[in-house]
Each structure stands twice: as structure tokens, then as C-alpha cells.
Coordinates of C-alpha atoms and ligand atoms in Angstrom, one line a residue:
M1 CA 21.5 -14.5 7.0
K2 CA 18.9 -16.5 5.1
D3 CA 16.8 -18.7 7.2
A4 CA 18.4 -22.1 8.0
K5 CA 15.7 -23.8 5.9
N6 CA 16.8 -21.9 2.8
L7 CA 20.5 -22.7 3.3
E8 CA 19.8 -26.4 3.9
R9 CA 18.1 -26.6 0.6
L10 CA 21.3 -25.6 -1.1
V11 CA 23.8 -27.7 0.9
C12 CA 24.5 -31.4 0.2
N13 CA 27.0 -34.0 1.4
H14 CA 29.8 -34.9 -1.0
N15 CA 28.8 -38.6 -0.9
I16 CA 25.3 -38.3 -2.4
L17 CA 24.5 -39.9 -5.7
L18 CA 23.6 -37.8 -8.8
L19 CA 19.9 -38.8 -8.7
E20 CA 19.7 -37.5 -5.2
A21 CA 21.5 -34.4 -6.3
L22 CA 18.9 -33.9 -9.1
R23 CA 16.1 -34.3 -6.6
L24 CA 17.6 -31.6 -4.4
L25 CA 18.2 -29.3 -7.3
N26 CA 14.6 -29.7 -8.3
L27 CA 13.5 -28.7 -4.8
N28 CA 15.7 -25.7 -4.3
E29 CA 15.0 -24.2 -7.7
K30 CA 18.4 -22.4 -7.6
G31 CA 20.2 -24.6 -10.2
I32 CA 23.1 -25.1 -7.9
L33 CA 24.2 -27.2 -4.9
I34 CA 26.9 -26.3 -2.3
V35 CA 28.8 -29.5 -1.6
V36 CA 30.3 -30.1 1.9
D37 CA 32.2 -32.9 3.6
D38 CA 31.2 -34.6 6.8
E39 CA 32.5 -31.7 8.8
R40 CA 30.5 -29.3 6.7
R41 CA 33.6 -27.9 5.1
L42 CA 33.1 -26.5 1.6
V43 CA 34.5 -28.9 -1.0
G44 CA 32.7 -27.7 -4.2
T45 CA 29.7 -26.5 -6.0
A46 CA 27.6 -28.4 -8.6
T47 CA 25.2 -26.9 -11.1
D48 CA 22.5 -28.8 -13.0
G49 CA 24.7 -28.2 -16.0
D50 CA 27.6 -30.1 -14.4
I51 CA 25.3 -33.0 -13.7
R52 CA 23.8 -33.0 -17.2
R53 CA 27.3 -33.0 -18.9
A54 CA 28.5 -35.8 -16.6
F55 CA 25.5 -37.9 -17.5
I56 CA 25.8 -37.3 -21.2
S57 CA 29.5 -38.3 -21.2
K58 CA 29.2 -41.3 -18.8
Q59 CA 25.7 -42.4 -19.5
S60 CA 25.3 -43.3 -15.8
F61 CA 23.9 -41.9 -12.6
E62 CA 26.1 -44.2 -10.5
M63 CA 28.4 -41.4 -9.6
K64 CA 28.8 -39.3 -6.5
I65 CA 28.3 -35.5 -6.6
S66 CA 32.0 -35.2 -5.7
D67 CA 32.8 -36.8 -9.1
V68 CA 31.1 -34.1 -11.1
M69 CA 31.3 -31.0 -8.9
N70 CA 33.6 -28.0 -9.5
A71 CA 36.2 -28.5 -6.8
N72 CA 37.5 -24.9 -7.0
P73 CA 34.3 -22.9 -6.4
V74 CA 34.2 -19.2 -5.9
F75 CA 33.4 -18.6 -2.3
A76 CA 33.8 -15.8 0.3
D77 CA 34.4 -15.4 4.0
H78 CA 31.2 -14.5 5.6
L79 CA 32.7 -11.3 7.1
L80 CA 33.8 -10.0 3.7
P81 CA 32.0 -6.7 2.9
V82 CA 29.1 -7.1 0.6
E83 CA 30.6 -4.8 -2.1
E84 CA 33.5 -7.2 -2.4
I85 CA 31.2 -10.2 -2.7
I86 CA 29.1 -8.5 -5.4
K87 CA 32.3 -7.9 -7.4
M88 CA 32.9 -11.7 -7.3
T89 CA 29.7 -12.3 -9.2
E90 CA 31.5 -11.0 -12.2
T91 CA 28.6 -9.3 -13.8
T92 CA 28.7 -9.4 -17.6
K93 CA 26.2 -7.7 -19.8
G94 CA 24.0 -7.0 -16.9
L95 CA 23.9 -10.6 -16.0
P96 CA 25.9 -12.3 -13.2
K97 CA 28.1 -15.2 -14.2
I98 CA 27.7 -16.6 -10.7
S99 CA 24.5 -15.9 -8.9
I100 CA 25.2 -17.9 -5.7
I101 CA 28.3 -17.6 -3.7
P102 CA 28.9 -19.9 -0.6
L103 CA 29.9 -17.9 2.5
V104 CA 32.3 -19.7 4.9
S105 CA 33.6 -19.4 8.4
N106 CA 36.8 -21.3 9.1
G107 CA 36.2 -23.3 5.9
K108 CA 32.6 -24.3 7.0
V109 CA 29.6 -23.2 5.0
V110 CA 27.5 -20.8 7.2
D111 CA 25.5 -18.9 4.6
Y112 CA 25.3 -17.9 1.0
Y113 CA 25.1 -14.7 -1.0
E114 CA 22.5 -14.6 -3.8
Y115 CA 22.8 -12.0 -6.6
M116 CA 19.3 -10.6 -7.3
P117 CA 18.9 -8.5 -10.4
R118 CA 17.8 -4.8 -10.0
F119 CA 14.2 -4.7 -9.2
H120 CA 11.7 -2.0 -8.4
A121 CA 8.2 -2.4 -7.1
P122 CA 6.6 1.0 -6.6
I123 CA 4.0 1.5 -3.8
A124 CA 1.2 2.3 -6.2
S125 CA 0.7 3.1 -9.9
P126 CA -2.4 3.3 -11.9
V127 CA -3.4 1.2 -14.9
L128 CA -4.8 3.3 -17.8
D129 CA -5.5 0.6 -20.3
G130 CA -9.2 1.2 -21.0
N131 CA -10.7 4.2 -22.9
E132 CA -8.5 6.8 -21.2
L133 CA -6.5 7.6 -24.3
K134 CA -9.5 7.5 -26.6
Y135 CA -11.5 9.9 -24.4
L136 CA -8.5 12.2 -23.9
F137 CA -8.0 12.3 -27.7
E138 CA -11.6 13.3 -28.1
C139 CA -11.1 16.2 -25.7
V140 CA -8.2 17.5 -27.8
Q141 CA -9.9 16.8 -31.1
T142 CA -13.1 18.6 -30.1
N143 CA -11.2 21.4 -28.3
W144 CA -13.2 20.7 -25.0
I145 CA -10.2 20.7 -22.7
S146 CA -11.3 23.0 -20.0
S147 CA -14.0 22.6 -17.4
Q148 CA -17.0 22.2 -19.7
G149 CA -17.7 19.3 -21.9
R150 CA -19.4 16.0 -22.1
F151 CA -17.0 14.0 -19.9
V152 CA -17.6 16.2 -16.9
V153 CA -21.3 15.7 -17.2
D154 CA -21.0 11.9 -17.9
F155 CA -18.4 11.3 -15.2
E156 CA -20.6 13.1 -12.6
E157 CA -23.7 11.3 -13.8
Q158 CA -22.1 7.8 -13.7
F159 CA -20.4 8.4 -10.4
G160 CA -23.7 9.5 -8.8
K161 CA -25.6 6.6 -10.4
I162 CA -23.4 4.0 -8.8
H163 CA -23.8 5.8 -5.5
N164 CA -27.5 5.3 -5.0
N165 CA -28.4 7.9 -7.6
C166 CA -26.8 10.7 -5.6
N167 CA -26.0 14.1 -7.1
A168 CA -22.3 14.4 -7.9
V169 CA -20.1 17.5 -8.1
S170 CA -16.6 17.0 -9.5
T171 CA -13.7 19.0 -8.2
M172 CA -10.0 19.7 -8.9
N173 CA -8.9 17.3 -6.1
G174 CA -10.0 15.6 -3.0
T175 CA -8.9 18.3 -0.6
V176 CA -11.0 21.0 -2.2
A177 CA -13.9 18.5 -2.3
L178 CA -13.8 18.4 1.5
H179 CA -13.4 22.2 1.7
L180 CA -16.3 22.8 -0.7
A181 CA -18.6 20.4 1.3
L182 CA -17.8 22.2 4.6
V183 CA -18.3 25.7 3.2
A184 CA -21.5 24.6 1.5
L185 CA -22.8 23.3 4.9
G186 CA -22.0 26.8 6.3
I187 CA -19.1 25.7 8.5
G188 CA -16.8 28.6 9.4
P189 CA -15.1 30.5 12.3
N190 CA -16.4 29.6 15.8
D191 CA -17.5 26.2 14.7
E192 CA -15.8 22.9 15.7
V193 CA -15.4 19.9 13.4
I194 CA -14.3 16.5 14.7
V195 CA -11.6 14.6 12.8
P196 CA -9.7 11.4 13.5
S197 CA -6.1 11.6 14.5
L198 CA -5.0 8.9 12.0
T199 CA -5.6 10.4 8.5
F200 CA -3.9 12.3 5.8
A201 CA -3.4 15.9 6.6
A202 CA -5.8 17.0 3.9
T203 CA -8.7 16.1 6.2
I204 CA -7.7 18.6 8.9
N205 CA -6.4 21.2 6.5
A206 CA -9.8 21.4 4.8
V207 CA -11.4 22.3 8.2
L208 CA -8.7 24.9 8.9
Y209 CA -9.3 26.6 5.5
T210 CA -12.9 27.3 6.6
G211 CA -11.7 29.1 9.8
A212 CA -13.4 26.4 12.0
R213 CA -11.5 24.7 14.8
P214 CA -10.7 21.1 14.1
V215 CA -11.0 18.7 17.1
I216 CA -8.7 15.7 16.8
V217 CA -10.0 12.5 18.4
D218 CA -8.6 9.0 18.6
I219 CA -9.4 6.0 16.5
D220 CA -10.6 2.4 17.4
R221 CA -7.8 -0.1 17.7
D222 CA -9.6 -2.8 15.6
S223 CA -10.9 -0.8 12.7
W224 CA -8.2 1.9 12.6
C225 CA -11.1 4.4 12.0
I226 CA -12.5 7.2 14.1
S227 CA -13.9 6.0 17.4
P228 CA -17.6 6.8 18.0
N229 CA -17.0 6.9 21.7
E230 CA -14.2 9.4 21.4
I231 CA -16.4 11.5 19.1
E232 CA -19.2 11.7 21.6
K233 CA -16.7 12.6 24.4
H234 CA -15.5 15.6 22.6
I235 CA -18.8 17.1 21.4
T236 CA -19.3 20.7 22.6
L237 CA -21.9 23.4 22.0
K238 CA -19.7 24.6 19.1
T239 CA -19.5 21.2 17.4
K240 CA -21.1 21.4 13.9
A241 CA -19.8 18.5 12.0
I242 CA -17.8 15.2 12.0
I243 CA -15.5 14.0 9.3
P244 CA -15.3 10.2 9.5
V245 CA -12.4 9.0 7.4
H246 CA -12.8 5.5 5.8
L247 CA -9.1 4.7 6.3
Y248 CA -7.2 2.4 4.0
G249 CA -10.4 1.2 2.4
Q250 CA -12.1 0.4 5.8
A251 CA -15.6 1.8 6.4
C252 CA -16.1 3.6 9.7
D253 CA -18.8 2.4 12.1
M254 CA -21.5 4.4 10.3
D255 CA -24.4 3.1 12.5
S256 CA -22.9 4.7 15.7
I257 CA -21.7 7.8 13.9
M258 CA -25.1 8.5 12.3
N259 CA -26.8 7.9 15.6
I260 CA -24.5 10.5 17.2
A261 CA -25.1 12.9 14.3
R262 CA -28.9 12.6 14.8
K263 CA -28.7 12.9 18.6
Y264 CA -26.6 16.1 18.5
K265 CA -27.8 17.5 15.1
L266 CA -24.4 17.4 13.5
Y267 CA -23.4 17.4 9.9
I268 CA -21.4 14.4 8.5
V269 CA -18.9 14.9 5.8
E270 CA -17.5 11.5 4.9
D271 CA -13.8 11.4 3.7
C272 CA -14.0 8.5 1.2
A273 CA -10.7 9.4 -0.5
E274 CA -9.3 5.9 0.1
A275 CA -12.5 3.9 0.1
L276 CA -14.4 4.2 -3.2
G277 CA -16.7 1.1 -3.2
A278 CA -16.4 0.2 0.5
K279 CA -19.6 -0.6 2.3
F280 CA -21.1 -0.6 5.8
N281 CA -24.2 -2.8 6.2
N282 CA -24.3 -3.2 2.5
Q283 CA -24.4 0.6 1.9
F284 CA -21.7 2.5 0.0
V285 CA -19.5 4.9 2.0
G286 CA -20.2 8.4 1.0
T287 CA -24.0 7.9 1.0
F288 CA -24.5 8.0 4.8
G289 CA -23.7 11.6 5.6
D290 CA -24.6 15.0 4.2
V291 CA -21.7 14.9 1.7
G292 CA -19.3 12.2 0.7
C293 CA -15.9 13.3 -0.6
F294 CA -13.6 11.4 -2.9
S295 CA -10.1 11.8 -4.3
F296 CA -8.8 10.7 -7.7
F297 CA -5.2 11.3 -7.1
G298 CA -2.8 9.0 -8.9
N299 CA -2.5 6.4 -6.2
K300 CA -6.2 6.3 -5.2
I301 CA -8.7 3.5 -6.1
I302 CA -9.4 5.2 -9.5
T303 CA -7.6 8.3 -10.8
T304 CA -8.0 11.3 -12.9
G305 CA -4.4 12.5 -12.3
E306 CA -5.6 15.0 -9.8
G307 CA -9.3 15.2 -9.0
G308 CA -12.1 14.9 -6.5
M309 CA -15.9 14.5 -6.1
C310 CA -18.6 15.5 -3.7
I311 CA -21.8 13.4 -3.6
S312 CA -25.0 14.2 -1.8
Q313 CA -28.7 13.2 -1.7
D314 CA -29.6 16.8 -1.0
K315 CA -30.5 18.6 -4.2
S316 CA -30.2 22.1 -2.9
L317 CA -26.9 21.3 -1.2
T318 CA -25.6 20.1 -4.5
T319 CA -26.7 23.3 -6.3
R320 CA -24.9 25.3 -3.6
M321 CA -21.7 23.3 -4.0
K322 CA -21.9 23.8 -7.8
K323 CA -22.3 27.5 -7.3
L324 CA -19.4 27.8 -4.9
R325 CA -17.2 25.6 -7.1
D326 CA -17.7 28.2 -9.9
H327 CA -16.7 31.4 -8.2
G328 CA -20.0 31.7 -6.4
M329 CA -21.5 33.1 -9.5
L330 CA -25.3 33.4 -9.6
R331 CA -27.2 31.6 -12.3
D332 CA -30.2 33.9 -12.5
G333 CA -29.7 35.5 -15.8
R334 CA -27.4 38.3 -14.6
L335 CA -23.9 37.7 -15.9
Y336 CA -20.9 37.9 -13.6
Y337 CA -23.0 38.7 -10.6
H338 CA -21.7 37.3 -7.3
D339 CA -23.5 37.4 -4.0
E340 CA -20.8 35.5 -2.1
I341 CA -17.1 34.6 -2.3
G342 CA -16.7 31.3 -4.2
F343 CA -13.8 29.3 -5.5
N344 CA -12.6 27.9 -8.8
Y345 CA -12.6 24.2 -7.8
R346 CA -13.8 22.8 -11.2
M347 CA -12.5 19.6 -12.8
T348 CA -11.4 19.8 -16.4
N349 CA -13.0 17.7 -19.2
M350 CA -9.6 16.0 -19.6
Q351 CA -9.6 14.8 -16.0
A352 CA -13.2 13.7 -16.3
A353 CA -12.4 11.9 -19.5
I354 CA -9.8 9.7 -17.7
G355 CA -12.2 9.4 -14.7
L356 CA -15.0 8.1 -16.9
A357 CA -12.7 5.5 -18.5
Q358 CA -11.5 4.5 -15.1
L359 CA -15.1 4.2 -13.8
E360 CA -16.0 1.9 -16.7
K361 CA -13.4 -0.5 -15.4
L362 CA -14.1 -0.1 -11.7
D363 CA -15.1 -3.7 -11.2
V364 CA -11.9 -5.0 -12.8
I365 CA -9.8 -2.5 -10.8
Q366 CA -11.5 -3.6 -7.5
L367 CA -11.1 -7.3 -8.4
K368 CA -7.4 -6.8 -9.2
R369 CA -6.9 -5.0 -5.9
D370 CA -8.6 -7.7 -4.0
Q371 CA -6.5 -10.3 -5.7
I372 CA -3.3 -8.5 -4.8
Q373 CA -4.4 -8.3 -1.2
Q374 CA -5.2 -12.0 -1.2
A375 CA -1.9 -12.9 -2.7
Y376 CA -0.1 -11.1 0.1
A377 CA -2.3 -12.9 2.7
D378 CA -1.5 -16.3 1.2
A379 CA 2.2 -15.7 0.8
L380 CA 2.8 -14.2 4.2
M381 CA 0.5 -16.4 6.2
E382 CA 3.3 -18.1 8.1
F383 CA 4.6 -14.9 9.6
K384 CA 2.7 -14.5 12.8
A385 CA 4.2 -11.1 13.5
L386 CA 2.3 -9.7 10.5
I387 CA -1.3 -8.7 11.2
P388 CA -3.4 -7.8 8.2
Q389 CA -6.1 -5.1 8.3
R390 CA -9.2 -6.6 9.8
N391 CA -12.3 -7.7 8.0
F392 CA -15.7 -7.0 9.8
E393 CA -18.7 -9.0 9.0
N394 CA -21.0 -6.1 8.3
R395 CA -18.4 -4.0 6.4
K396 CA -17.0 -4.5 2.9
K397 CA -13.4 -3.3 2.9
V398 CA -11.8 -2.3 -0.4
C399 CA -8.1 -2.6 -0.9
W400 CA -6.6 0.9 -1.4
L401 CA -3.0 -0.1 -0.3
V402 CA -2.4 -3.5 1.2
A403 CA -2.1 -2.7 4.9
Y404 CA -0.5 -4.6 7.7
L405 CA 0.7 -4.1 11.3
I406 CA 3.9 -5.7 12.4
D407 CA 4.3 -6.8 15.9
N408 CA 8.0 -7.8 16.3
K409 CA 10.0 -7.0 19.4
I410 CA 13.4 -6.7 17.7
N411 CA 12.6 -4.8 14.6
D412 CA 10.3 -2.0 13.7
V413 CA 8.5 -0.7 10.7
S414 CA 11.3 1.7 9.7
S415 CA 13.9 -1.0 9.6
L416 CA 11.5 -3.2 7.6
I417 CA 11.0 -0.3 5.2
S418 CA 14.7 0.4 4.8
Q419 CA 15.7 -3.2 4.4
L420 CA 13.1 -3.8 1.7
K421 CA 13.9 -0.5 0.0
E422 CA 17.4 -1.9 -0.6
K423 CA 15.8 -4.8 -2.3
G424 CA 13.7 -2.5 -4.6
V425 CA 10.4 -3.0 -2.7
D426 CA 8.7 0.3 -1.8
L427 CA 6.9 0.1 1.5
R428 CA 5.0 3.1 3.1
P429 CA 4.6 3.9 6.7
F430 CA 1.2 4.8 7.9
F431 CA 0.2 8.4 8.4
F432 CA 1.8 10.3 11.2
P433 CA -0.8 10.9 13.9
L434 CA -2.1 14.5 13.6
D435 CA -1.9 15.0 17.3
K436 CA 1.8 14.3 17.3
M437 CA 2.6 17.0 14.8
E438 CA 3.7 20.4 16.0
I439 CA 1.3 22.4 13.9
Y440 CA -1.8 20.3 14.7
K441 CA -1.3 19.1 18.3
K442 CA -3.1 22.1 19.9
F443 CA -6.3 20.8 18.3
A444 CA -6.2 17.5 20.2
P445 CA -8.0 17.8 23.5
A446 CA -6.8 14.4 24.7
P447 CA -4.0 11.9 23.9
C448 CA -4.7 9.5 21.0
P449 CA -2.9 6.3 22.1
N450 CA -4.6 4.1 19.5
S451 CA -3.6 6.3 16.6
E452 CA -0.1 6.3 17.9
F453 CA 0.1 2.5 18.2
I454 CA -1.4 1.9 14.8
S455 CA 0.7 4.5 13.1
E456 CA 3.9 3.1 14.7
H457 CA 3.2 -0.5 13.7
G458 CA 1.4 0.0 10.4
F459 CA 2.7 0.0 6.9
N460 CA 1.6 -0.6 3.3
F461 CA 3.0 -3.1 0.8
P462 CA 3.2 -2.2 -2.9
T463 CA -0.3 -2.4 -4.4
S464 CA 0.4 -1.2 -7.9
L465 CA -2.2 -2.6 -10.3
A466 CA 0.6 -3.0 -12.9
L467 CA 2.3 -5.7 -10.8
S468 CA 2.3 -9.1 -12.6
E469 CA 2.1 -12.4 -10.8
H470 CA 5.8 -12.8 -11.4
D471 CA 6.5 -9.3 -9.9
L472 CA 4.4 -10.2 -6.9
N473 CA 6.3 -13.4 -6.3
A474 CA 9.6 -11.5 -6.6
I475 CA 8.2 -9.1 -3.9
F476 CA 7.2 -12.0 -1.7
D477 CA 10.6 -13.6 -2.0
R478 CA 12.3 -10.4 -0.9
I479 CA 9.9 -9.8 2.0
K480 CA 10.4 -13.4 3.2
D481 CA 14.2 -13.0 3.0
V482 CA 13.9 -10.2 5.5
L483 CA 11.3 -11.8 7.7
Y484 CA 13.1 -15.2 7.9
V485 CA 16.1 -13.3 9.3
W486 CA 13.9 -11.6 11.9
Q487 CA 12.2 -14.8 12.9
G488 CA 15.6 -16.5 13.1
A489 CA 16.9 -13.7 15.1
S490 CA 14.2 -14.0 17.6
A491 CA 14.4 -17.8 17.8
I492 CA 18.1 -18.4 18.1
P493 CA 19.8 -17.7 21.4
P494 CA 22.2 -14.8 21.1
D495 CA 25.4 -16.9 21.6
L496 CA 24.4 -19.2 18.7
A497 CA 23.1 -16.5 16.4
H498 CA 25.3 -15.6 13.4
P499 CA 27.2 -12.4 13.4
S500 CA 25.0 -9.5 12.5
S501 CA 27.3 -8.7 9.6
I502 CA 25.8 -11.6 7.8
L503 CA 22.4 -10.1 8.0
I504 CA 23.7 -7.1 6.0
Q505 CA 25.5 -9.3 3.5
T506 CA 22.5 -11.2 2.4
S507 CA 20.4 -8.1 1.6
P508 CA 22.5 -6.0 -0.8
N509 CA 20.0 -5.4 -3.6
Ligands
PLP1 C1 -5.8 11.5 -0.6 C2 -6.6 11.9 0.5 C3 -7.2 13.2 0.6 C4 -6.9 14.3 -0.4 O1 -7.1 14.0 -1.7 P1 -6.3 14.9 -2.8 O2 -7.0 14.5 -4.1 O3 -4.9 14.4 -2.8 O4 -6.4 16.3 -2.5 C5 -8.0 13.5 1.7 N1 -8.2 12.6 2.6 C6 -7.6 11.4 2.6 C7 -7.9 10.4 3.8 C8 -6.8 11.0 1.6 O5 -6.1 9.8 1.6

């Protein structure tokens, strides 16, 4: 059922005067009042149209709501299946004739059904409203559609420039960026590479491609990122590298991680796939370690469709990554001469064209993401069970996907996701912990309780840049509808709580 507050905004006593009725209508913003007698029995409904017509014909507000209401309103028993209730809204031309139906139990109003039009808020979608099309057009017009051309050069140059003038090597996607970095650093069979348990599988897969052994360690409960303590516990003589993942736009504790790297002489490959623009101590992620790897998949901070990037301060490492990216071919004058097995991991000029256009708008994109995140924070502040991703004083978080934990004893993330899916709002669960998956669990030397906890309680709200303020408000309304029920459910003693069937009836769309 809707929360009691919502219901009470719609219900009024049959004796109130029209002016009071107008005041209530103005507050509930639904355009309708459910009129009840002193015993709370349904006696009618009144719309703002009913009141307007009554006023025009009588020229007076000295009337009771019962004088102007519709005394034969459409209503339904609160136990009627929702499909039957929907039929009663008499949808015509895609619009419902009646959008609110009182639900009664033994004649008394206990709830209402509200028809909500079909709505869909995807979890993430890019906005391509800058020079994307213009640059793509140039690729086609000039015939430079493969992996050579000005956009590859420009995109790499600009990307490196904003990252402390690093050298940048573009790739086909973020996964191969990680693989390329590891291979260029000489990681291979008999080496160990430490990865966090809570991350996308691409992180660990890239290690496995090299033949090295991944070592899965736990995250910190507050940052959701790899725990420096856990890293240090699992360093062995074979450990060669660490892949800190800046998860959901949060920078890892790079002070501690770089100290460990120096102490044990380990390589650092930063997985920045979700964190372009995030900072630790005012320094961009990706510029701490030996290589920083980025992804430009469709749902990432900026996109090239598919795409990735490696950045590094080390000139010779960059040269090596460029060689390996291009079949390992030597560039010493001899044509088609290879002295090692490389890959074809090149980005196309078309991808880079889109990437360059996206990069030109990076500030706007980041601002919009921050605004979306803030709008969620403002709208959902009253729900204490929702815990937003934490902000640290010395870290600048970027908003990849708006991320929350939910701490509610009655309901879990999966029921939140399924209830909101019915209302057209796409939520995403967090990543499944690597150490809990059959194919990876042998690489976890110890349990990862923090990963498990965060994974179980975490989820992402829709963060599509295309969402308008109106869309966001529609999303918030739907989220609140679900959360009010949950709050109500936890507050009301079981014997007084409404039958659970009502919960289902109020969330059909
Ligand atoms: C998206 C992502 C990747 C992989 O990037 P692709 O471009 O999809 O290959 C790697 N690591 C993390 C943490 C990611 O979120």
C-alpha cells in the first residue's frame, strides 16, 4: 500500500467546504479527492473539474464537497487482482479515463490504485550531442575509418594531456588495455597479480590471459575499494603486480598502495574503467601506477562505443605497448618483421572520433553526472535505510553509476530491483564477488566478507545522462512508492498491517 501520508492527502470528509477541498487538491497534486463519511466509508470522489463546474454554475463556495462530488465513483475491493483494477481505468487512446481508483475494505477506504503511464528509465545511456556525428562524418568522407587517422592521434594526445601529460595508447576496449599493460610489464606464467574481489570480471580475466595467477583479496568496507592491509597480507615471492580498481568512481587509497608497491617492488596497473576524472590527494587516478587503464564502453564515463586506453609516464613502456598493440611488429625499417608475439588491439579512427568529441565535453558530462547524483541524494534523504557511496576528504569521487547500499531487514536488493523494474526503473545489483564464483574462487586465498557484504547490499540507480529533470522526478516518485511501503511495513505491527496483497496492487506498472 502507499504510505499512510499519501493516502491521507487524497481522502477528505464529506462535510468540508469547497474552499477547503481546493486547498487539499492543491496539496495532493492528483486532481482528485476521495470523499468519506465520518466512519470513513466511501461516499464519492470529486475532481477539480467537478468543483470548477459547481462554482461556475452556483457562483458560490458555500457548498459542501458532498454537494458537488460524484456519488457513484468507480472503486474496487482492495483484494481484487490488479489486472482487474487496471481494466477499470478504461484506457482510451493510451490515456486512462480514470487514473485513481479508491480501494475499499468493507466499504471503508483503505488504499488507492494509481494508474501510471508506461515509463522506462534505463540504467545508463550516453549522450552524443557534441561533435560526435561531425567527426564520424569526417572519417567516412576522408576514408580514414580504420586504425590510422587524425582522430586516433588527437584523442590519445588530448587524453594524455589532461592526465598530467602522460603518454596515451588507445585500445579496442578496456579489457585488452589491462591485458596490454600487464604483458608490456612482462607479467606472465609463474607470476602473481593481486586483484580485489569486488570488481567486474574483466580485471581478473586480463590477468588470466597472461598466464599469471590472480590473487583475490578483500576490499575495505568504507571505500568499497581494494584493502591495502589485505594486499600486504597476500604478497608472496611471486607477486609482481597489483591492480587497484577505482570502483564506482571511487579512488583507491593510493598512498598506502604506492607505499606497498615501493616496499615490495611491485608494479601497479590501475583499473580506471569506472573512474575517469576521479582523484586521490588532488591527483588523477591512472597517474599513480606504472599504467592506468580506462574503458570507453557505452555505459562508462565517456564512450567510444567500445574502446580503451592505457596511460603511462614511462616513455619506453608506452613504446612497448604500442608495439604489442600492433602485432608486435618492429619499427626498425624492416617490414613485417616480428620479434615477439603481439596482438591487434588497435582502436579505429571512428571510435577515436567519438572519443575526441566526448572528451571535449568531459566537464559537462561530469557536471551532469554530479547533478544526477545530488538529485538522488536530495530526493531520498528521508530514507535512512539507503546509504550513499561515501565521500572522503582527500578523494574526489566521480559519479559513474549512482551507487547506494540498502540496509533493510525485511527486504533485500533483489526485491527492490524487481519491484522497481515493474515500474519501469532499471536498477543494477553490484558486481558478484569474484571469490564467490565457481571459476574464480580457487584464486582467493582467504574469505572476502566485506566484498560479500557490499555486493549483497549494493545497487545502482539509473544514471543515464539523457534523463531530464522530469524523468528523474518520475523515477524518485516510483522509488518512494516502494520505499514508503517498506518503511510502513517495518513500522506497523503485523496485526495492524494491511494485507500483503495490497502491496502488490499498488505497484503494477
Ligand atoms: C568496464 C570495466 C572493464 C572492462 O572494460 P571493457 O571496455 O568493457 O572491456 C574493466 N574493469 C572494470 C572495473 C570495468 O568496470
